[in-house]
Coordinates of C-alpha atoms in Angstrom, one line a residue:
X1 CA 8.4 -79.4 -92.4
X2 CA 11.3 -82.1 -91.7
X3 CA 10.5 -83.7 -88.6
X4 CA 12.0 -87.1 -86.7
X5 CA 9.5 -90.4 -87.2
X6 CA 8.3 -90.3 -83.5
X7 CA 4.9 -88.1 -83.6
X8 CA 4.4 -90.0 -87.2
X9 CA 4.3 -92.9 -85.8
X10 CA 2.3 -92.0 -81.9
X11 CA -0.2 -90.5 -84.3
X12 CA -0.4 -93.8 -86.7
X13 CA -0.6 -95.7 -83.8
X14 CA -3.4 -94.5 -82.6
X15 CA -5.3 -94.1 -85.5
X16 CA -4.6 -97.7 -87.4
X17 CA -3.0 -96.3 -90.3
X18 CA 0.6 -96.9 -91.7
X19 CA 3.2 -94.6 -93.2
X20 CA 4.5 -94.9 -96.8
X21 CA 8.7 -94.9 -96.4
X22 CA 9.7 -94.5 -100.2
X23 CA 13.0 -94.8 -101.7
X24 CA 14.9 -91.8 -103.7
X25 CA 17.2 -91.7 -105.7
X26 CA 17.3 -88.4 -107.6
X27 CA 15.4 -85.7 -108.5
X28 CA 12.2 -86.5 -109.9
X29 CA 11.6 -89.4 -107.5
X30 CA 12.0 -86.8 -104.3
X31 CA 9.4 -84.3 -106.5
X32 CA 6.9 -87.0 -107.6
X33 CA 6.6 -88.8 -103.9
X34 CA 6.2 -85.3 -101.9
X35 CA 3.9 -84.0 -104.9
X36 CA 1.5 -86.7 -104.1
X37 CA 2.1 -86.1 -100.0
X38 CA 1.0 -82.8 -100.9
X39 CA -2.0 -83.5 -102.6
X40 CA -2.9 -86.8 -100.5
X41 CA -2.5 -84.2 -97.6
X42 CA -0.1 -87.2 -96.1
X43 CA 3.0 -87.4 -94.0
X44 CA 5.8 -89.0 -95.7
X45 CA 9.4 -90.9 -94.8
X46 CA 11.9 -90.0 -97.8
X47 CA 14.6 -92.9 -97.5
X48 CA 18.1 -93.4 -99.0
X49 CA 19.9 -96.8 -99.0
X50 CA 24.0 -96.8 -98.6
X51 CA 23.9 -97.1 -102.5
X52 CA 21.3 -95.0 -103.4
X53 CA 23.5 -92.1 -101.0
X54 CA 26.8 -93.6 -103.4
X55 CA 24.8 -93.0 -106.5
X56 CA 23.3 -89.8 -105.4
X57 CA 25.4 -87.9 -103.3
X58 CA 24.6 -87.1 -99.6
X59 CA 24.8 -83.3 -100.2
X60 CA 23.1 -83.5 -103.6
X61 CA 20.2 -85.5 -101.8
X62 CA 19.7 -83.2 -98.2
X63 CA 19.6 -80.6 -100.5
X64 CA 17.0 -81.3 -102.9
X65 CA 15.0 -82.8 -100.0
X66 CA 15.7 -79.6 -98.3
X67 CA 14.1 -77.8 -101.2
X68 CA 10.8 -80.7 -101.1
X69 CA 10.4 -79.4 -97.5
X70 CA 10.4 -75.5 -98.8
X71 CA 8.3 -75.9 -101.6
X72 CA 5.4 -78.1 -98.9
X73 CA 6.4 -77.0 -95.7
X74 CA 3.1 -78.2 -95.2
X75 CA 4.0 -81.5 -95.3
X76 CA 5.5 -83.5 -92.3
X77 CA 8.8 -85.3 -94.1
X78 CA 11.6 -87.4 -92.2
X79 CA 14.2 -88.5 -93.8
X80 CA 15.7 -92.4 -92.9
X81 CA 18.3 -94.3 -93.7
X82 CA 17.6 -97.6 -95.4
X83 CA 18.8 -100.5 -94.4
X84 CA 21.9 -98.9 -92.3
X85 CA 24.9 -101.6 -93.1
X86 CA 26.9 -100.3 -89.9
X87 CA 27.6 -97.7 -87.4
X88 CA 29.9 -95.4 -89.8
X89 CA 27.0 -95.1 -92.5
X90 CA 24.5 -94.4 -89.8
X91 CA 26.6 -91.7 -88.1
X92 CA 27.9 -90.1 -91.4
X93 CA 23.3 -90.0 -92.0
X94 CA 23.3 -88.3 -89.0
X95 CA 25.8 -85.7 -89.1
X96 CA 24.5 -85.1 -92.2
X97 CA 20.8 -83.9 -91.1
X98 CA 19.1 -87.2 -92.0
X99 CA 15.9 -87.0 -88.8
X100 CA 16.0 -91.1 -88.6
X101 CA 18.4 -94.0 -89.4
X102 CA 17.8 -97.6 -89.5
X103 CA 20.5 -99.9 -88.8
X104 CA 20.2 -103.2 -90.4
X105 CA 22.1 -106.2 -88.2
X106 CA 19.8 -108.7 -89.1
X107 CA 22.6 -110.4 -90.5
X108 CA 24.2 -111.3 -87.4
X109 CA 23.5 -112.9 -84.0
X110 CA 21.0 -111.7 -81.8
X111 CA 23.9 -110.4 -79.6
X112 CA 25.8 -109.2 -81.9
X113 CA 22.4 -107.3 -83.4
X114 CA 21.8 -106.2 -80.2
X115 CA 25.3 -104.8 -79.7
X116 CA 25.5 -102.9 -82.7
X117 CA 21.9 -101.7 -82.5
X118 CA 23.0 -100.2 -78.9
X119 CA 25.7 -98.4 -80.4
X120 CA 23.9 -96.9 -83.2
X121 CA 20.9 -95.8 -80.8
X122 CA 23.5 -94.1 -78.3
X123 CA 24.7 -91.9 -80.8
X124 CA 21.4 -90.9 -82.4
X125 CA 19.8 -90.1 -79.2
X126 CA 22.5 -87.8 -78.5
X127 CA 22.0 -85.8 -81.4
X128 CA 17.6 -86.5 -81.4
X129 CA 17.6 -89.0 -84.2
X130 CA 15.2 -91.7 -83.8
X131 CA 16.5 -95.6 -84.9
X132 CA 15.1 -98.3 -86.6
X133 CA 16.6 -101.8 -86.2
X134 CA 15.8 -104.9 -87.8
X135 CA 15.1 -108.7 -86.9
X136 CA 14.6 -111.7 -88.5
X137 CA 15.4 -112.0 -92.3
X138 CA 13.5 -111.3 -95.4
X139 CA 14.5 -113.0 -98.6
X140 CA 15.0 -111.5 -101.6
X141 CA 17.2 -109.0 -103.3
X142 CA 17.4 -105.2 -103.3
X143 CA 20.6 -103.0 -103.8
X144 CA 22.9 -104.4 -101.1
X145 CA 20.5 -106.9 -99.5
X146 CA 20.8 -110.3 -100.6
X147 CA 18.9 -113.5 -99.2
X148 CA 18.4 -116.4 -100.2
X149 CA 14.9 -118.1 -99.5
X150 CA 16.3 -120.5 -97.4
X151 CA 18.0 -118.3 -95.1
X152 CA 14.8 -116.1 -95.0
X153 CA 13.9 -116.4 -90.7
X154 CA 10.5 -114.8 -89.4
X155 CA 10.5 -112.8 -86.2
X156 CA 10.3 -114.4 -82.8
X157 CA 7.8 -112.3 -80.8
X158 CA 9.9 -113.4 -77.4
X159 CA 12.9 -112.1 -79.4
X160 CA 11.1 -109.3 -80.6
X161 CA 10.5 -107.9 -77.0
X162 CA 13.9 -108.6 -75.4
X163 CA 15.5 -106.9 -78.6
X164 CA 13.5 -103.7 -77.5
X165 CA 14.1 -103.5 -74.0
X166 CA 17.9 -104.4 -74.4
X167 CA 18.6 -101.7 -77.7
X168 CA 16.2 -98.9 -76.6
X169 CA 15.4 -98.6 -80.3
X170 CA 12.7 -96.5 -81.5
X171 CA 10.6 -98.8 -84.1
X172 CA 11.3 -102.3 -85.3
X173 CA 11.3 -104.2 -89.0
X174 CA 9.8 -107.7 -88.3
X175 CA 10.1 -110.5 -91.0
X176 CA 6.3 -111.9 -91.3
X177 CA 6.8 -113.4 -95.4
X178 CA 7.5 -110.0 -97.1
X179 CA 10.2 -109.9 -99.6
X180 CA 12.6 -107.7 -101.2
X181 CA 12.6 -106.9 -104.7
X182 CA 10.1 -108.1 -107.8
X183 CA 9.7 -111.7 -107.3
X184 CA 8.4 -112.4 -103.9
X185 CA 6.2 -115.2 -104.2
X186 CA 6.3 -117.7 -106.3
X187 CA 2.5 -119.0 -105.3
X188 CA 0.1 -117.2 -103.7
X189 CA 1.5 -114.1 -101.4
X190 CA 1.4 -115.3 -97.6
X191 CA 2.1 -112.9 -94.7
X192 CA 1.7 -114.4 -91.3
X193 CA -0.4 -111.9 -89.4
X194 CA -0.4 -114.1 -86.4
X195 CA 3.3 -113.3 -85.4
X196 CA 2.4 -109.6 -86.3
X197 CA -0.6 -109.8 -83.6
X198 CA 1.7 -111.5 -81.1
X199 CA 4.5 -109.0 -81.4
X200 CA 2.2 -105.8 -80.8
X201 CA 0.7 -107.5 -78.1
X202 CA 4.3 -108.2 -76.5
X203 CA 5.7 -104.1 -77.6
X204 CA 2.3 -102.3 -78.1
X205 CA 4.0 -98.8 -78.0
X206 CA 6.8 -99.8 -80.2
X207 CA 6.1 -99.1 -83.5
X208 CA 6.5 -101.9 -86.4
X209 CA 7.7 -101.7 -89.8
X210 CA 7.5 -103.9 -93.3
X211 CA 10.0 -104.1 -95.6
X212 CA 9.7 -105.5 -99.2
X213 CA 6.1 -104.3 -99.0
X214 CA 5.8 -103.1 -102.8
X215 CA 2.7 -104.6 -104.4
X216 CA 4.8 -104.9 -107.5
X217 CA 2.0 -103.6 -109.7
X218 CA 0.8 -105.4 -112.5
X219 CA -0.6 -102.6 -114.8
X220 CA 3.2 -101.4 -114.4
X221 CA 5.1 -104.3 -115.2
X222 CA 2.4 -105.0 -118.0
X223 CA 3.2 -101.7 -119.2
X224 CA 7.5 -102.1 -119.0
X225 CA 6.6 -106.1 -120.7
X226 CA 4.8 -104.6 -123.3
X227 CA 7.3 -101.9 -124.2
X228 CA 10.2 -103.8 -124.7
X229 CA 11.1 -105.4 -121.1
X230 CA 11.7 -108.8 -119.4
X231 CA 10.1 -108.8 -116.0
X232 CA 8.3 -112.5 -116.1
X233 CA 6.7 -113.6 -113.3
X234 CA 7.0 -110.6 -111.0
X235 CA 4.5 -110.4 -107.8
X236 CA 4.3 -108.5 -104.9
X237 CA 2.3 -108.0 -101.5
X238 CA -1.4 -107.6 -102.4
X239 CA -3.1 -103.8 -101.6
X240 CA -5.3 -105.8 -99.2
X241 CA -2.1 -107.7 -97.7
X242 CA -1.0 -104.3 -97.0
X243 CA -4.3 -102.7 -95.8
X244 CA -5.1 -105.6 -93.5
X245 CA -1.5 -104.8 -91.9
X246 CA -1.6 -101.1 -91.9
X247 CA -4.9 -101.7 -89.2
X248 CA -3.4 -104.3 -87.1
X249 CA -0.5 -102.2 -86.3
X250 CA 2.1 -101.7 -88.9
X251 CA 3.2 -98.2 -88.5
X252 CA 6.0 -98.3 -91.5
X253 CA 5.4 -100.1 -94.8
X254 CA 8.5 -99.7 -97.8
X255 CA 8.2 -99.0 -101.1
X256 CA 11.1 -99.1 -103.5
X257 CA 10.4 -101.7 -105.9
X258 CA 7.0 -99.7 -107.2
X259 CA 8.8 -96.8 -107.5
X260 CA 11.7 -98.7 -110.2
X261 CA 8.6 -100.0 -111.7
X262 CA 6.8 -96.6 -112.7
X263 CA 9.5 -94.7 -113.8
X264 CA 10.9 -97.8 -115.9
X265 CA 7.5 -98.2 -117.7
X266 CA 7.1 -94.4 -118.3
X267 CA 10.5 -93.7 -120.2
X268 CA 9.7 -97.5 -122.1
X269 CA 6.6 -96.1 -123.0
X270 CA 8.0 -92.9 -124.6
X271 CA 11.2 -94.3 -125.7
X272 CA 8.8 -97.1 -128.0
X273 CA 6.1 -94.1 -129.1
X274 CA 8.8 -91.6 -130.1
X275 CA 12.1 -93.4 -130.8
X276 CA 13.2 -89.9 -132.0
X277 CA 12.9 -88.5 -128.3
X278 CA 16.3 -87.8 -127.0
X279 CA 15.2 -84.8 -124.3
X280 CA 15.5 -86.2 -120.8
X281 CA 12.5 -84.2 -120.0
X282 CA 10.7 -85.6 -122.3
X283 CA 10.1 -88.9 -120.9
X284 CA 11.1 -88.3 -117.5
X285 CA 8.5 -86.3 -117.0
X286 CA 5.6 -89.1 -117.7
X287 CA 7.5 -91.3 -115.6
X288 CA 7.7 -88.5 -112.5
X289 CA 4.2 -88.6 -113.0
X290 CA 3.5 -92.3 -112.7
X291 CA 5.7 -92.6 -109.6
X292 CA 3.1 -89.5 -108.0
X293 CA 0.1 -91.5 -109.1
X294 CA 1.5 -94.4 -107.6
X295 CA 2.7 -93.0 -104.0
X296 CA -1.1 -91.1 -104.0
X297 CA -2.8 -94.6 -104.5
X298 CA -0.6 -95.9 -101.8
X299 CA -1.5 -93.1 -99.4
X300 CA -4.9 -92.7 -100.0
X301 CA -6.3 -96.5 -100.9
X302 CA -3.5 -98.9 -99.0
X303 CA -1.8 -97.2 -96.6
X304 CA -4.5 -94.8 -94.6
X305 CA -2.3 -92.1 -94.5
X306 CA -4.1 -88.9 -96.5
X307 CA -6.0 -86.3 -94.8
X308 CA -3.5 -87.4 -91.8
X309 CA -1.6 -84.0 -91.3

């Protein structure tokens, strides 16, 4: 069933579990992720960047999303815009059925953030979309995100509370060291808890989201390296990072860059076995398949989330 974020996350709340938010992109990235709802028994957040909804298509996307919800209406699904650039995207996400937007104006002041962020929540709550907003910045680099290390800022708990009260929005993504993209951490991952505590403490019935929270798994970048690609060095957020997080209040946690990751080393894997294979279904299929085993572990071993309907 498509539903808004807002009973997800009451219910997550209460229980000390977090949601998985994955990205899509197309087809067999919508089927694998609600597959493995499905079997986890798990609600899910299905959520589109500005260019995966270029790439894609908005119609293309509601409606194979609308066929997900068909085919599990057993499944609570919302489906969120990912890192909202401005108030046109947002609003063109809601006209077009999307349940939950986020609008991202972490790149600006903290007026400025809060003046867009108003804007954006006025016009969801008119039409009962629920808003995510964003502050503090995370470094790294994802589709149209780009930040540098330097510029990466963690969230000020003070700042965290008066950004509430002042935007009305529904849930907010703090920076506390996660990082977008493959390459996160160049030592040993770090993710300071302490301002997470401090920010629940100061909005405890506001729910709190990661971003860059893929665990940028190694079996799967072993298994792209080994098969003919280049991804040196790549590490992500730990499962226990993530565990720890999903019981101390973290209602949201992203995943896109384990997602790239699976279906990458599923078609390298075919593609080096059978250099022959020319049929799309041929080795999209494994790799729709990895991404499901990989959103299942999520839900069922990181995240909390299965037997949660």
């Amino acid at each position: 069933m498509l539903v808004t974020t807002k009973d997800m996350f009451k219910k997550s709340m209460e229980e000390g579990f977090a949601i998985g938010a994955f990205n899509v992109n197309n087809m067999e990235i919508i089927q694998a992720i609600v597959d493995a709802a499905a079997e986890a028994k798990s609600p899910v957040i299905l959520q589109a960047s500005s260019s995966a909804i270029k790439y894609a298509r908005i119609n293309y996307l509601m409606k194979m999303i609308e066929a997900a919800v068909e085919e599990h209406p057993e499944v609570p699904i919302a489906i969120h815009l990912d890192h909202g650039p401005d108030f046109e995207t947002a609003k063109m996400c809601i006209d077009n059925g999307f349940t939950s937007v986020m609008i991202d104006g972490s790149k600006y002041d903290f007026e400025q953030n809060i003046e867009l962020t108003k804007k954006v929540v006025e016009y969801a709550h008119s039409k009962g979309v629920v808003v995510e907003a964003e502050l503090g910045k995370l470094a790294g680099i994802e589709d149209d995100v780009n930040v540098s290390a330097s510029d990466a800022i963690y969230t000020d708990p003070a700042q965290a509370q008066e950004f509430v009260e002042r935007t009305g929005c529904d849930s907010l993504a703090i920076a506390i060291g996660t990082s977008h993209g493959a390459y996160k951490f160049k030592g040993e991952a770090k993710l300071r808890f302490d301002i997470l505590q401090e920010i629940k403490q100061r909005i405890p019935n506001t729910p709190i989201v990661l971003h860059g929270a893929s665990t940028v798994i190694p079996e799967l970048v072993e298994i792209c390296n080994k098969y003919g690609g280049n991804i040196p060095g790549a590490k992500g957020v730990p499962d226990e990072m993530l565990k720890q997080a999903s019981t101390l209040g973290v209602s949201k946690i992203n995943v896109d860059t384990d997602l790239r990751l699976s279906m990458t080393a599923g078609i390298r894997k075919v593609f080096a076995e059978e250099p022959s294979a020319f049929d799309p279904r041929k080795y999209l299929t494994p790799a729709r398949e990895l991404i499901k085993e990989t959103v299942k572990h999520k839900m069922v071993n990181v995240f909390g989330s299965s037997n949660k309907i």
